[in-house]
C-alpha atoms as a PDB file:
ATOM      1  CA  MET A   1       0.000   0.000   0.000  1.00  0.00           C
ATOM      2  CA  LYS A   2       1.335   3.454  -0.912  1.00  0.00           C
ATOM      3  CA  ILE A   3       1.396   6.050   1.873  1.00  0.00           C
ATOM      4  CA  ILE A   4       2.158   9.794   1.875  1.00  0.00           C
ATOM      5  CA  LEU A   5       3.921  10.750   5.119  1.00  0.00           C
ATOM      6  CA  LEU A   6       2.467  13.736   6.977  1.00  0.00           C
ATOM      7  CA  GLN A   7       5.419  14.091   9.355  1.00  0.00           C
ATOM      8  CA  ASP A   8       9.032  12.988   9.673  1.00  0.00           C
ATOM      9  CA  GLU A   9       9.248   9.452  10.988  1.00  0.00           C
ATOM     10  CA  LYS A  10      12.626   8.028  11.913  1.00  0.00           C
ATOM     11  CA  LYS A  11      12.323   4.608  10.277  1.00  0.00           C
ATOM     12  CA  LEU A  12       9.960   5.508   7.425  1.00  0.00           C
ATOM     13  CA  GLY A  13      11.097   8.790   5.883  1.00  0.00           C
ATOM     14  CA  LYS A  14      10.545  12.526   5.785  1.00  0.00           C
ATOM     15  CA  LYS A  15       7.358  14.565   5.506  1.00  0.00           C
ATOM     16  CA  GLY A  16       5.948  14.438   1.968  1.00  0.00           C
ATOM     17  CA  ASP A  17       7.721  11.193   1.002  1.00  0.00           C
ATOM     18  CA  ILE A  18       5.710   8.476  -0.691  1.00  0.00           C
ATOM     19  CA  ILE A  19       6.529   5.092   0.795  1.00  0.00           C
ATOM     20  CA  GLU A  20       5.406   1.516   0.250  1.00  0.00           C
ATOM     21  CA  ALA A  21       4.123  -0.164   3.442  1.00  0.00           C
ATOM     22  CA  SER A  22       2.421  -3.466   4.075  1.00  0.00           C
ATOM     23  CA  GLU A  23      -1.371  -3.369   4.348  1.00  0.00           C
ATOM     24  CA  GLY A  24      -1.449  -4.351   8.032  1.00  0.00           C
ATOM     25  CA  TYR A  25       1.290  -1.904   9.087  1.00  0.00           C
ATOM     26  CA  ALA A  26      -0.448   0.935   7.258  1.00  0.00           C
ATOM     27  CA  ARG A  27      -3.953   0.187   8.610  1.00  0.00           C
ATOM     28  CA  ASN A  28      -2.877  -0.589  12.195  1.00  0.00           C
ATOM     29  CA  TYR A  29      -0.045   1.878  12.796  1.00  0.00           C
ATOM     30  CA  ILE A  30       0.503   4.608  10.186  1.00  0.00           C
ATOM     31  CA  LEU A  31      -3.100   5.659   9.488  1.00  0.00           C
ATOM     32  CA  PRO A  32      -4.486   5.575  13.103  1.00  0.00           C
ATOM     33  CA  LYS A  33      -1.510   7.572  14.448  1.00  0.00           C
ATOM     34  CA  LYS A  34      -1.923  10.130  11.638  1.00  0.00           C
ATOM     35  CA  ILE A  35       1.672   9.626  10.510  1.00  0.00           C
ATOM     36  CA  GLY A  36       0.526   9.331   6.911  1.00  0.00           C
ATOM     37  CA  VAL A  37      -2.431   9.102   4.553  1.00  0.00           C
ATOM     38  CA  GLU A  38      -3.201   6.724   1.735  1.00  0.00           C
ATOM     39  CA  ALA A  39      -1.771   7.838  -1.618  1.00  0.00           C
ATOM     40  CA  THR A  40      -5.036   8.404  -3.493  1.00  0.00           C
ATOM     41  CA  PRO A  41      -5.096  10.630  -6.597  1.00  0.00           C
ATOM     42  CA  LYS A  42      -6.684  13.454  -4.558  1.00  0.00           C
ATOM     43  CA  ASN A  43      -4.005  13.224  -1.845  1.00  0.00           C
ATOM     44  CA  MET A  44      -1.252  13.073  -4.496  1.00  0.00           C
ATOM     45  CA  ASN A  45      -2.609  16.250  -6.098  1.00  0.00           C
ATOM     46  CA  ASP A  46      -2.789  17.964  -2.691  1.00  0.00           C
ATOM     47  CA  LEU A  47       0.839  16.987  -2.051  1.00  0.00           C
ATOM     48  CA  LYS A  48       1.912  18.399  -5.411  1.00  0.00           C
ATOM     49  CA  LEU A  49       0.110  21.698  -4.736  1.00  0.00           C
ATOM     50  CA  GLN A  50       1.582  21.903  -1.249  1.00  0.00           C
ATOM     51  CA  LYS A  51       5.126  21.363  -2.570  1.00  0.00           C
ATOM     52  CA  ALA A  52       4.582  24.017  -5.257  1.00  0.00           C
ATOM     53  CA  ASN A  53       3.372  26.455  -2.591  1.00  0.00           C
ATOM     54  CA  GLU A  54       6.419  25.722  -0.404  1.00  0.00           C
ATOM     55  CA  ASP A  55       8.758  26.260  -3.379  1.00  0.00           C
ATOM     56  CA  LYS A  56       7.079  29.578  -4.171  1.00  0.00           C
ATOM     57  CA  ARG A  57       7.390  30.703  -0.540  1.00  0.00           C
ATOM     58  CA  ALA A  58      11.069  29.716  -0.460  1.00  0.00           C
ATOM     59  CA  MET A  59      11.717  31.768  -3.611  1.00  0.00           C
ATOM     60  CA  GLU A  60       9.940  34.787  -2.071  1.00  0.00           C
ATOM     61  CA  LEU A  61      12.098  34.524   1.062  1.00  0.00           C
ATOM     62  CA  LEU A  62      15.244  34.263  -1.071  1.00  0.00           C
ATOM     63  CA  ASP A  63      14.253  37.330  -3.124  1.00  0.00           C
ATOM     64  CA  ALA A  64      13.507  39.313   0.041  1.00  0.00           C
ATOM     65  CA  ALA A  65      16.904  38.354   1.489  1.00  0.00           C
ATOM     66  CA  LYS A  66      18.667  39.430  -1.721  1.00  0.00           C
ATOM     67  CA  ALA A  67      16.826  42.764  -1.653  1.00  0.00           C
ATOM     68  CA  LEU A  68      17.835  43.359   1.974  1.00  0.00           C
ATOM     69  CA  ALA A  69      21.453  42.446   1.159  1.00  0.00           C
ATOM     70  CA  ALA A  70      21.394  45.057  -1.618  1.00  0.00           C
ATOM     71  CA  GLN A  71      20.062  47.635   0.866  1.00  0.00           C
ATOM     72  CA  LEU A  72      22.848  46.813   3.332  1.00  0.00           C
ATOM     73  CA  GLU A  73      25.501  47.311   0.663  1.00  0.00           C
ATOM     74  CA  GLY A  74      27.168  50.687   1.060  1.00  0.00           C
ATOM     75  CA  ARG A  75      25.454  51.553   4.355  1.00  0.00           C
ATOM     76  CA  GLN A  76      27.495  52.331   7.414  1.00  0.00           C
ATOM     77  CA  VAL A  77      26.529  52.079  11.067  1.00  0.00           C
ATOM     78  CA  VAL A  78      28.279  54.284  13.604  1.00  0.00           C
ATOM     79  CA  VAL A  79      28.451  52.798  17.092  1.00  0.00           C
ATOM     80  CA  LYS A  80      29.839  54.918  19.919  1.00  0.00           C
ATOM     81  CA  ILE A  81      31.472  53.384  22.978  1.00  0.00           C
ATOM     82  CA  LYS A  82      33.310  54.860  25.947  1.00  0.00           C
ATOM     83  CA  ALA A  83      37.068  55.269  25.846  1.00  0.00           C
ATOM     84  CA  GLY A  84      39.318  54.175  28.664  1.00  0.00           C
ATOM     85  CA  GLU A  85      42.868  55.228  29.467  1.00  0.00           C
ATOM     86  CA  GLY A  86      45.127  56.042  26.538  1.00  0.00           C
ATOM     87  CA  GLY A  87      42.255  56.192  24.032  1.00  0.00           C
ATOM     88  CA  ARG A  88      41.527  52.463  24.245  1.00  0.00           C
ATOM     89  CA  ALA A  89      37.979  51.192  23.966  1.00  0.00           C
ATOM     90  CA  PHE A  90      36.210  50.529  27.252  1.00  0.00           C
ATOM     91  CA  GLY A  91      34.138  47.396  26.718  1.00  0.00           C
ATOM     92  CA  SER A  92      33.144  46.024  23.323  1.00  0.00           C
ATOM     93  CA  VAL A  93      30.458  46.300  20.675  1.00  0.00           C
ATOM     94  CA  SER A  94      28.087  43.319  20.486  1.00  0.00           C
ATOM     95  CA  THR A  95      25.620  42.203  17.824  1.00  0.00           C
ATOM     96  CA  LYS A  96      22.815  43.693  19.911  1.00  0.00           C
ATOM     97  CA  ASP A  97      24.529  47.110  19.854  1.00  0.00           C
ATOM     98  CA  ILE A  98      24.976  46.906  16.083  1.00  0.00           C
ATOM     99  CA  ALA A  99      21.330  45.897  15.494  1.00  0.00           C
ATOM    100  CA  GLU A 100      20.001  48.702  17.712  1.00  0.00           C
ATOM    101  CA  ALA A 101      22.259  51.319  16.092  1.00  0.00           C
ATOM    102  CA  PHE A 102      21.244  50.171  12.600  1.00  0.00           C
ATOM    103  CA  MET A 103      17.569  50.451  13.502  1.00  0.00           C
ATOM    104  CA  ALA A 104      18.071  53.934  14.946  1.00  0.00           C
ATOM    105  CA  GLN A 105      20.172  55.248  12.042  1.00  0.00           C
ATOM    106  CA  HIS A 106      18.598  53.582   8.991  1.00  0.00           C
ATOM    107  CA  ASN A 107      15.128  52.559  10.228  1.00  0.00           C
ATOM    108  CA  LEU A 108      15.672  48.986   9.016  1.00  0.00           C
ATOM    109  CA  GLU A 109      15.490  46.038  11.358  1.00  0.00           C
ATOM    110  CA  ILE A 110      18.146  43.321  11.379  1.00  0.00           C
ATOM    111  CA  ASP A 111      17.902  40.376  13.739  1.00  0.00           C
ATOM    112  CA  LYS A 112      20.909  40.365  16.062  1.00  0.00           C
ATOM    113  CA  LYS A 113      21.187  36.596  15.639  1.00  0.00           C
ATOM    114  CA  LYS A 114      21.871  37.017  11.924  1.00  0.00           C
ATOM    115  CA  ILE A 115      24.869  39.295  12.479  1.00  0.00           C
ATOM    116  CA  GLN A 116      27.933  37.052  12.429  1.00  0.00           C
ATOM    117  CA  LEU A 117      30.448  38.512  14.817  1.00  0.00           C
ATOM    118  CA  GLN A 118      33.047  36.159  16.309  1.00  0.00           C
ATOM    119  CA  ASP A 119      33.885  38.335  19.305  1.00  0.00           C
ATOM    120  CA  GLY A 120      32.796  41.824  20.248  1.00  0.00           C
ATOM    121  CA  LEU A 121      34.548  44.692  18.478  1.00  0.00           C
ATOM    122  CA  LYS A 122      37.050  45.864  21.100  1.00  0.00           C
ATOM    123  CA  SER A 123      38.892  48.679  19.339  1.00  0.00           C
ATOM    124  CA  PHE A 124      38.040  51.804  17.393  1.00  0.00           C
ATOM    125  CA  GLY A 125      37.931  51.688  13.596  1.00  0.00           C
ATOM    126  CA  THR A 126      35.847  50.492  10.678  1.00  0.00           C
ATOM    127  CA  TYR A 127      34.887  46.832  10.325  1.00  0.00           C
ATOM    128  CA  GLU A 128      33.093  44.828   7.671  1.00  0.00           C
ATOM    129  CA  VAL A 129      30.659  42.520   9.447  1.00  0.00           C
ATOM    130  CA  PRO A 130      28.873  39.664   7.597  1.00  0.00           C
ATOM    131  CA  VAL A 131      25.097  39.356   8.048  1.00  0.00           C
ATOM    132  CA  LYS A 132      23.604  35.950   7.176  1.00  0.00           C
ATOM    133  CA  LEU A 133      20.151  36.849   5.855  1.00  0.00           C
ATOM    134  CA  HIS A 134      19.361  33.460   4.272  1.00  0.00           C
ATOM    135  CA  PRO A 135      21.282  30.187   3.952  1.00  0.00           C
ATOM    136  CA  GLN A 136      22.258  31.284   0.427  1.00  0.00           C
ATOM    137  CA  VAL A 137      22.576  35.062   1.000  1.00  0.00           C
ATOM    138  CA  THR A 138      25.147  36.844   3.148  1.00  0.00           C
ATOM    139  CA  GLY A 139      25.287  40.634   3.175  1.00  0.00           C
ATOM    140  CA  LYS A 140      28.099  42.904   4.348  1.00  0.00           C
ATOM    141  CA  LEU A 141      27.590  45.731   6.817  1.00  0.00           C
ATOM    142  CA  ASN A 142      30.163  48.417   7.537  1.00  0.00           C
ATOM    143  CA  VAL A 143      30.419  49.176  11.255  1.00  0.00           C
ATOM    144  CA  LYS A 144      32.381  52.190  12.434  1.00  0.00           C
ATOM    145  CA  VAL A 145      33.292  52.144  16.107  1.00  0.00           C
ATOM    146  CA  THR A 146      33.980  55.628  17.476  1.00  0.00           C
ATOM    147  CA  GLU A 147      34.647  57.240  20.830  1.00  0.00           C
ATOM    148  CA  ALA A 148      31.619  58.536  22.710  1.00  0.00           C
END
């Protein structure tokens, strides 16, 4: 019996896969636990439409990420921190500081989790910080750290 899986199942497959299962296993385990449905022509068509919708949504997210990466290009964020003795930076600049400063200066929101900063920026100067907007799109943001 052919079954369309409705959820990921460790031993059977991933959501949306079409598997072949014995009649008893399908009737007594898969169907009652709502792990899958029988692969009728109607259910196959629904699966095809659902996959097309997911592909369209993924393309829209990719296009939006590319547009945001283009907006980030050439923009600079100025972050001010206190200076300690001898003109050295007191503290460091975190991803949260960068995201808040970008929102205040450019009125665009960037999730602080998407800013890829190994360690905080601990000295004054200009840095190019990567921002991972999508698994396939990484933008660059110029961050200028100045003395407050």
